[in-house]
Short mmCIF file of C-alpha atoms in Angstrom, two decimals:
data_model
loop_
_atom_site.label_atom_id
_atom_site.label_comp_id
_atom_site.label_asym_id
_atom_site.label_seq_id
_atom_site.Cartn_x
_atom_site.Cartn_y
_atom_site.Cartn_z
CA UNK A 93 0.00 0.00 0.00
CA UNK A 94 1.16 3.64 0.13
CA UNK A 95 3.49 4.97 2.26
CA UNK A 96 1.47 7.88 2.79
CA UNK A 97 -2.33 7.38 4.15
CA UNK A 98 -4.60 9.99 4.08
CA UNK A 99 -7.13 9.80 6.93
CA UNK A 100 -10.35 11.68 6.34
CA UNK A 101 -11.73 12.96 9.72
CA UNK A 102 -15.28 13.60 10.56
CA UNK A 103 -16.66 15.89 13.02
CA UNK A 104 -18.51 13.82 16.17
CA UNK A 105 -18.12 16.43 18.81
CA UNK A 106 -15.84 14.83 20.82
CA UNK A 107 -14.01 17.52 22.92
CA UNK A 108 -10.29 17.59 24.21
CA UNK A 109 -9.32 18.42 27.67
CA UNK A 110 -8.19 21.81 26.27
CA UNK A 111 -11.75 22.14 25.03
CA UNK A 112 -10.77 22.16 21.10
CA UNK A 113 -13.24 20.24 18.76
CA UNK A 114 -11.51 16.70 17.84
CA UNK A 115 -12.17 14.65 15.35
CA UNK A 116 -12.60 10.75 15.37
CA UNK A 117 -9.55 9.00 13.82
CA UNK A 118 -9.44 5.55 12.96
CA UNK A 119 -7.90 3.63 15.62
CA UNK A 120 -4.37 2.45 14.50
CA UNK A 121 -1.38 2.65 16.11
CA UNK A 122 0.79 5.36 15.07
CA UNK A 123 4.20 3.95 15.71
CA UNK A 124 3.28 1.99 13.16
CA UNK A 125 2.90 3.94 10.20
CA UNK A 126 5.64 5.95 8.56
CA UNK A 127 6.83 9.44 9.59
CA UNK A 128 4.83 10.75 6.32
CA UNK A 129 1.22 9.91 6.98
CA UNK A 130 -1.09 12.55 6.72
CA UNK A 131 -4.39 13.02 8.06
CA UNK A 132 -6.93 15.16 6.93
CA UNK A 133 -9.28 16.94 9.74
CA UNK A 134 -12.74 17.72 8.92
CA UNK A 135 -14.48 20.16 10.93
CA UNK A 136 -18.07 22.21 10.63
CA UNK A 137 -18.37 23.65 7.93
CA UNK A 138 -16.38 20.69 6.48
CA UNK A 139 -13.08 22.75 6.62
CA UNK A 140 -10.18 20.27 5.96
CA UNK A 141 -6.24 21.13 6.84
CA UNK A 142 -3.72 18.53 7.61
CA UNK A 143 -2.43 17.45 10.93
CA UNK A 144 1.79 15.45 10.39
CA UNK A 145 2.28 16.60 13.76
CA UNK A 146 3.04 12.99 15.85
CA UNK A 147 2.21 14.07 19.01
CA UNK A 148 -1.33 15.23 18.17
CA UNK A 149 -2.14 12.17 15.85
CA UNK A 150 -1.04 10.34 19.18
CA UNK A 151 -3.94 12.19 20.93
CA UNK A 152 -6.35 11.25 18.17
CA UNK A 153 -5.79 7.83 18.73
CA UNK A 154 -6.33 8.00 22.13
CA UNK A 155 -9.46 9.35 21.74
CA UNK A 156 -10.75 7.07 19.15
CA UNK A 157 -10.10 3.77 22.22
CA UNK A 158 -13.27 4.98 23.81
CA UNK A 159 -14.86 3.99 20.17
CA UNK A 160 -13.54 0.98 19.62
CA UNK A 161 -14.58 -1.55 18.14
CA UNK A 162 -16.95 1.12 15.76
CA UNK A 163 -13.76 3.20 14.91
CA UNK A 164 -12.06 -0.32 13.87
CA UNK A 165 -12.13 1.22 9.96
CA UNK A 166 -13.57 2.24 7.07
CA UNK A 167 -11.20 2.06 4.03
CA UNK A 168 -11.78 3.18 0.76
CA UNK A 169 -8.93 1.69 -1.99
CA UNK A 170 -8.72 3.00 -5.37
CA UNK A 171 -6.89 1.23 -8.71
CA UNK A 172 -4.09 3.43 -8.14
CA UNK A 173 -3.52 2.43 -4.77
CA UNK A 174 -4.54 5.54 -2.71
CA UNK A 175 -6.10 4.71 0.33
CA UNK A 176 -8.60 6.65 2.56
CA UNK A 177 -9.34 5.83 5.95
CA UNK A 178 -13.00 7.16 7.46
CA UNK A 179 -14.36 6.96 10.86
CA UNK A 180 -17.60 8.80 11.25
CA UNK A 181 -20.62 8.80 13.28
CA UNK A 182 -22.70 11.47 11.75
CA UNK A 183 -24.21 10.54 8.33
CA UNK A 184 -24.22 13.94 6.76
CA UNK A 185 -20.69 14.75 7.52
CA UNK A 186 -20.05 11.19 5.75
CA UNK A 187 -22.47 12.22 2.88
CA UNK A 188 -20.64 15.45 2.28
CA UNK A 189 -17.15 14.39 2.21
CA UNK A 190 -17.76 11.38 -0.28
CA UNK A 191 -19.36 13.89 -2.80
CA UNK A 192 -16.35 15.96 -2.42
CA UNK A 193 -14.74 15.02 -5.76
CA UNK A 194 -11.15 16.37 -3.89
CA UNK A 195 -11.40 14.20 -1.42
CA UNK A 196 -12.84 11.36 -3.17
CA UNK A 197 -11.53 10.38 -7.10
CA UNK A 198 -14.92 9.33 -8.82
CA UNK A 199 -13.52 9.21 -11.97
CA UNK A 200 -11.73 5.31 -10.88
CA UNK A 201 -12.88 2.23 -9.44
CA UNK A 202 -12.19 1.70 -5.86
CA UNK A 203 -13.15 -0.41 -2.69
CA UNK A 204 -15.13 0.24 0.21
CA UNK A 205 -13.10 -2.00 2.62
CA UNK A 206 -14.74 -2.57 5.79
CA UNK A 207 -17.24 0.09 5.88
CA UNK A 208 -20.36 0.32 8.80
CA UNK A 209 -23.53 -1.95 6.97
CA UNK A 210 -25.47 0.97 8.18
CA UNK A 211 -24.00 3.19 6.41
CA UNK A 212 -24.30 1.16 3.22
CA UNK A 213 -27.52 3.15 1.64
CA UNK A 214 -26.18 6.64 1.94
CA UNK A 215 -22.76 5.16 -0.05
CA UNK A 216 -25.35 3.70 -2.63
CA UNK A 217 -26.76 7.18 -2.65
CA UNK A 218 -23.83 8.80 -3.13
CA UNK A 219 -22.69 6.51 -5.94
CA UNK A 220 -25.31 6.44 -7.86
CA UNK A 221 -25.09 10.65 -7.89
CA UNK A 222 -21.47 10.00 -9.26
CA UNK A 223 -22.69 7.35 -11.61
CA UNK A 224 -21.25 4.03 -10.05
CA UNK A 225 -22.77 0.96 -9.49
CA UNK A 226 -22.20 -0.68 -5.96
CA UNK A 227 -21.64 -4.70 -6.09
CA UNK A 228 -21.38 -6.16 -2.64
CA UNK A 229 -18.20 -8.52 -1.73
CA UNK A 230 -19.17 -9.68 1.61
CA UNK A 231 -19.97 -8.79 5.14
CA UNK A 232 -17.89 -9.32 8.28
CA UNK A 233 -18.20 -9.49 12.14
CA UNK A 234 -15.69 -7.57 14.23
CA UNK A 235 -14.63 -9.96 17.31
CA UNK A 236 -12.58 -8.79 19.72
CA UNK A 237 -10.56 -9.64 22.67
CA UNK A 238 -11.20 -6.79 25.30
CA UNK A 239 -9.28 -8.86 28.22
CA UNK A 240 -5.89 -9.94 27.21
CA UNK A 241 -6.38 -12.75 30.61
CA UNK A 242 -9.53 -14.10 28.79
CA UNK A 243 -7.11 -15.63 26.03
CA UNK A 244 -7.24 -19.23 26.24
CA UNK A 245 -3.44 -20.00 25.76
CA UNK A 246 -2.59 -24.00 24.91
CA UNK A 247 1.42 -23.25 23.45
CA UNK A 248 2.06 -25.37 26.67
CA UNK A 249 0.11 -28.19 25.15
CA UNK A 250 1.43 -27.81 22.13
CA UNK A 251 5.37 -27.01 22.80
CA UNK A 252 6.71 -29.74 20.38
CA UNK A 253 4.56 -27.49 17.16
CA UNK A 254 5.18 -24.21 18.98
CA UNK A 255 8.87 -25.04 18.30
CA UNK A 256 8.14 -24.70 14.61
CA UNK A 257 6.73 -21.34 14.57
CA UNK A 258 8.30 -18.52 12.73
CA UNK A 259 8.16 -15.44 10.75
CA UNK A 260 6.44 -15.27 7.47
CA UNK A 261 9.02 -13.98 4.82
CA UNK A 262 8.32 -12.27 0.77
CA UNK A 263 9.79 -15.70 0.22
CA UNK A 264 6.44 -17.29 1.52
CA UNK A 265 4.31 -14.44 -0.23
CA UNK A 266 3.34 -17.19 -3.33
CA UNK A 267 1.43 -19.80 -1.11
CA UNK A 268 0.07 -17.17 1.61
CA UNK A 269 -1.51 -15.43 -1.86
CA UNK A 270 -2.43 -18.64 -3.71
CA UNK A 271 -4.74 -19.70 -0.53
CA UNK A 272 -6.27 -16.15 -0.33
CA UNK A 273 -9.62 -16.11 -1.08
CA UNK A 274 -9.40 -12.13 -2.30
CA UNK A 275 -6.41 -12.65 -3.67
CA UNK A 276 -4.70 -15.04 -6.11
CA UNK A 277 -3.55 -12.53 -8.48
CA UNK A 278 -0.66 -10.18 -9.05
CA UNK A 279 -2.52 -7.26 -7.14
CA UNK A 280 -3.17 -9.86 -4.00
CA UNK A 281 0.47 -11.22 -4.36
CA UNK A 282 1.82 -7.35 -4.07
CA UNK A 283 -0.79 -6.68 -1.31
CA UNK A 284 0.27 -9.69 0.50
CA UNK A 285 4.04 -9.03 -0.02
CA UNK A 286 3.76 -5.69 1.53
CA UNK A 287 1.91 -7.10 4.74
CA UNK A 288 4.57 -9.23 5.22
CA UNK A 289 7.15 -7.03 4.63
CA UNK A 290 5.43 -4.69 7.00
CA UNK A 291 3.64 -6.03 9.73
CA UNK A 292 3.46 -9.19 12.40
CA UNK A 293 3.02 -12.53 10.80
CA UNK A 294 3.47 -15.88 11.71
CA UNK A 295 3.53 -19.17 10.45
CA UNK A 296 4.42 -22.96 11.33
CA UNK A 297 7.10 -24.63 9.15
CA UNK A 298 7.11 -28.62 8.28
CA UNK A 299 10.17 -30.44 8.13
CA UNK A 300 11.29 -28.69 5.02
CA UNK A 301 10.95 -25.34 6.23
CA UNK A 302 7.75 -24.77 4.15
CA UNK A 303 4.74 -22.72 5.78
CA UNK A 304 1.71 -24.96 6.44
CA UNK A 305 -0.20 -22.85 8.63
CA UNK A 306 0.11 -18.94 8.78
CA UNK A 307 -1.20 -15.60 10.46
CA UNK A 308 -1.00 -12.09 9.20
CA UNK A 309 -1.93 -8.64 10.35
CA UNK A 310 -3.59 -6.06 8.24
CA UNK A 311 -2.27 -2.46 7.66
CA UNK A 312 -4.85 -1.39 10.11
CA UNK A 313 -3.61 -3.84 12.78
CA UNK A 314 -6.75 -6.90 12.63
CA UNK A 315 -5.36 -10.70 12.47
CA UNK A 316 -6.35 -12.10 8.77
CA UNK A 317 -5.59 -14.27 5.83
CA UNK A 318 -5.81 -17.09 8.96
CA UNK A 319 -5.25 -20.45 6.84
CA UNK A 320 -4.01 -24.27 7.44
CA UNK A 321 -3.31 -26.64 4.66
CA UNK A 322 -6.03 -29.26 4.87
CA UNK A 323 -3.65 -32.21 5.99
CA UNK A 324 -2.78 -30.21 8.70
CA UNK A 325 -6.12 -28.92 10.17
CA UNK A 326 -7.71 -30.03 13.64
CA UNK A 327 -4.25 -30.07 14.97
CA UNK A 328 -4.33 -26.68 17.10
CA UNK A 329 -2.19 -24.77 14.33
CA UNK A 330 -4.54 -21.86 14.24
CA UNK A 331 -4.86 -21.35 17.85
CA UNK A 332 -0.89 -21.47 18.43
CA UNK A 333 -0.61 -18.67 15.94
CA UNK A 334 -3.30 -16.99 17.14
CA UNK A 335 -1.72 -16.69 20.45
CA UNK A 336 1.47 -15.81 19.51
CA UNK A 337 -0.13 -13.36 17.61
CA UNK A 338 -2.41 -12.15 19.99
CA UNK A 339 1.03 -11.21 22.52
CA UNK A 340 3.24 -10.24 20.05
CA UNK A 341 0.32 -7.27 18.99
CA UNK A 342 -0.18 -6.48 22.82
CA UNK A 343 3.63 -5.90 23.46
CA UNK A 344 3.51 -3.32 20.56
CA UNK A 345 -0.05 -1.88 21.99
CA UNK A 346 -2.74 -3.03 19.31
CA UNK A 347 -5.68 -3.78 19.72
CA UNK A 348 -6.39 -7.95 18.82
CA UNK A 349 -9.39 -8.05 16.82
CA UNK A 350 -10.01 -9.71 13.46
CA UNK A 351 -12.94 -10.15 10.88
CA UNK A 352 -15.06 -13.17 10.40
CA UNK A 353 -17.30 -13.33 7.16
CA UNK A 354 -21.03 -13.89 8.22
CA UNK A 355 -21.01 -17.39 6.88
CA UNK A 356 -17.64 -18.48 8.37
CA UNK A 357 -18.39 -20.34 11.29
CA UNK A 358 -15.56 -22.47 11.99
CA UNK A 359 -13.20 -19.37 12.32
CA UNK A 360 -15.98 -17.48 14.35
CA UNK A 361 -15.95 -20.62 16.48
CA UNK A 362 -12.62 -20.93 16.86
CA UNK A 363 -11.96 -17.00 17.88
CA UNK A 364 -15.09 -17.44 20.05
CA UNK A 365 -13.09 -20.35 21.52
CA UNK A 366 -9.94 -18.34 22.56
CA UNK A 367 -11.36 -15.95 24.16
CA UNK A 368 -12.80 -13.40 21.36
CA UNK A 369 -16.16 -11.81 21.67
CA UNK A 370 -18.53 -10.50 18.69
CA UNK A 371 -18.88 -7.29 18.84
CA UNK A 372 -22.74 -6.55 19.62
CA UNK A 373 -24.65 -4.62 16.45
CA UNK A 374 -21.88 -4.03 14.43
CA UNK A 375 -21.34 -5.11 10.97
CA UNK A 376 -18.21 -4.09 8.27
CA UNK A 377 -19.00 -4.71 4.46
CA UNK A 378 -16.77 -4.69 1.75
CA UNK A 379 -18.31 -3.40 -1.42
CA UNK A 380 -16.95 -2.25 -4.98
CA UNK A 381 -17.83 0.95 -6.60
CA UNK A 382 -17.17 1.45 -10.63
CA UNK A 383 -18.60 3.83 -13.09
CA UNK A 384 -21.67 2.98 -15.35
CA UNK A 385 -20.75 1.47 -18.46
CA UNK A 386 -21.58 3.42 -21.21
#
């Protein structure tokens, strides 16, 4: 992805103790973006200037905790690999910024990654203004694990595979990318390479040093791309790399959470099993937006 992500902020009327209007952020953690990222502040009457100053995007994050998980995301990626990042609890702020053709390219298509359901008819709205169709991808549940002592923890149990865990490398990017179910392409293999390259990821080599089971993190700090080669499944592979996972996140200061499609219920059972809880009346979609064919 870029180097440089722009994060749209909308006004929610949240109020700093020096009694200056904030804006919601997305929750990430800072220290782990680059030194670059911009983020672009929204307040009434949608007036937008920049903030690269550290410190404050630090305060902006804190801020954005007492949202979570709501403030987990809402992404929007275009073909030329721009990405916007929106967290917004007022619908007409929302409504106003996406018709804002600076803000917002129209003109290519893009992805609404992990945007609020609810929120779904106003971006249909808005699209069909700018002349796009929407097509729906698929619909996720946020889980979460709000007590780090809740996590059920079985590397004990398991000490002889735990042995064989280790770092994903752009070596491995080929198989992790082959078994993705949104990827399998050269735009998933360069998405996937930049994860790795990027963030925490884990994985549990056979005898040949070949990844049979692995764990990634997304740029906005969820677990994903969770996957065990069928000969190797109902063997506890997933839960010892969730784990690991799960401390080696906390030691940095993310947030653990992940998405589970709707109709995935082994993983939801198996995050429901370590510990995770659903996160009550909240749903993230993932839908497509591209111009009307002429």
């Amino acid at each position: 992805m870029l180097t440089c992500i722009p994060l749209c902020l909308l006004q929610t009327g949240l109020t700093s103790a020096s009694g200056n209007i904030l804006c919601a952020v997305q929750h990430i953690s800072t220290r782990a973006l680059p030194l670059c990222l911009k983020v672009i502040l929204v307040l009434p009457p949608i007036t937008m200037f920049i903030i690269q100053d550290e410190e404050k995007l630090l305060t902006l994050e804190k801020v954005l905790q007492n949202y979570l998980p709501a403030a987990i995301k809402e992404e929007m990626y275009t073909s030329d690999e721009c990405t916007f990042t929106v967290f917004s609890k007022d619908q007409s702020s929302l409504y106003n910024l996406l018709m804002d053709d600076n803000v917002v390219n129209w003109t290519n298509c893009f992805t609404f990654g992990g945007i609020d359901t609810s929120f779904l008819e106003l971006v249909k709205d808005v699209a069909a203004c700018k002349k796009f169709t929407v097509n729906f991808l698929t619909s996720t549940r946020a889980m979460i694990l709000e007590d780090p002592g809740d996590l059920l923890d079985i590397t004990s149990e398991k000490a002889d595979v735990a042995s064989r865990i280790s770092h994903l490398d752009i070596s491995h990017a080929q198989i992790v990318n082959r078994n993705w179910k949104f990827g399998k392409d050269d735009s998933g293999l360069k998405f996937v390479k930049n994860i790795i390259a990027k963030f925490p990821s884990y994985c549990i080599l056979d005898e040949t040093n070949t990844p049979v089971s692995w764990l990634l993190t997304y740029q906005y700090g969820a677990m994903g791309l969770l996957y065990t080669e069928p000969e190797y499944r109902r063997k506890g592979f997933a839960k010892l790399l969730v784990t690991k996972m799960v401390k080696a996140l906390q030691n940095i200061g993310y947030p653990t959470y992940c998405f589970v499609e709707e109709d995935n219920t082994k993983s939801y059972q198996l995050f429901e099993q370590l510990g995770f809880k659903e996160a009550p009346d909240i749903r993230f979609s993932w839908v497509c937006c591209r111009p009307f064919e002429n």
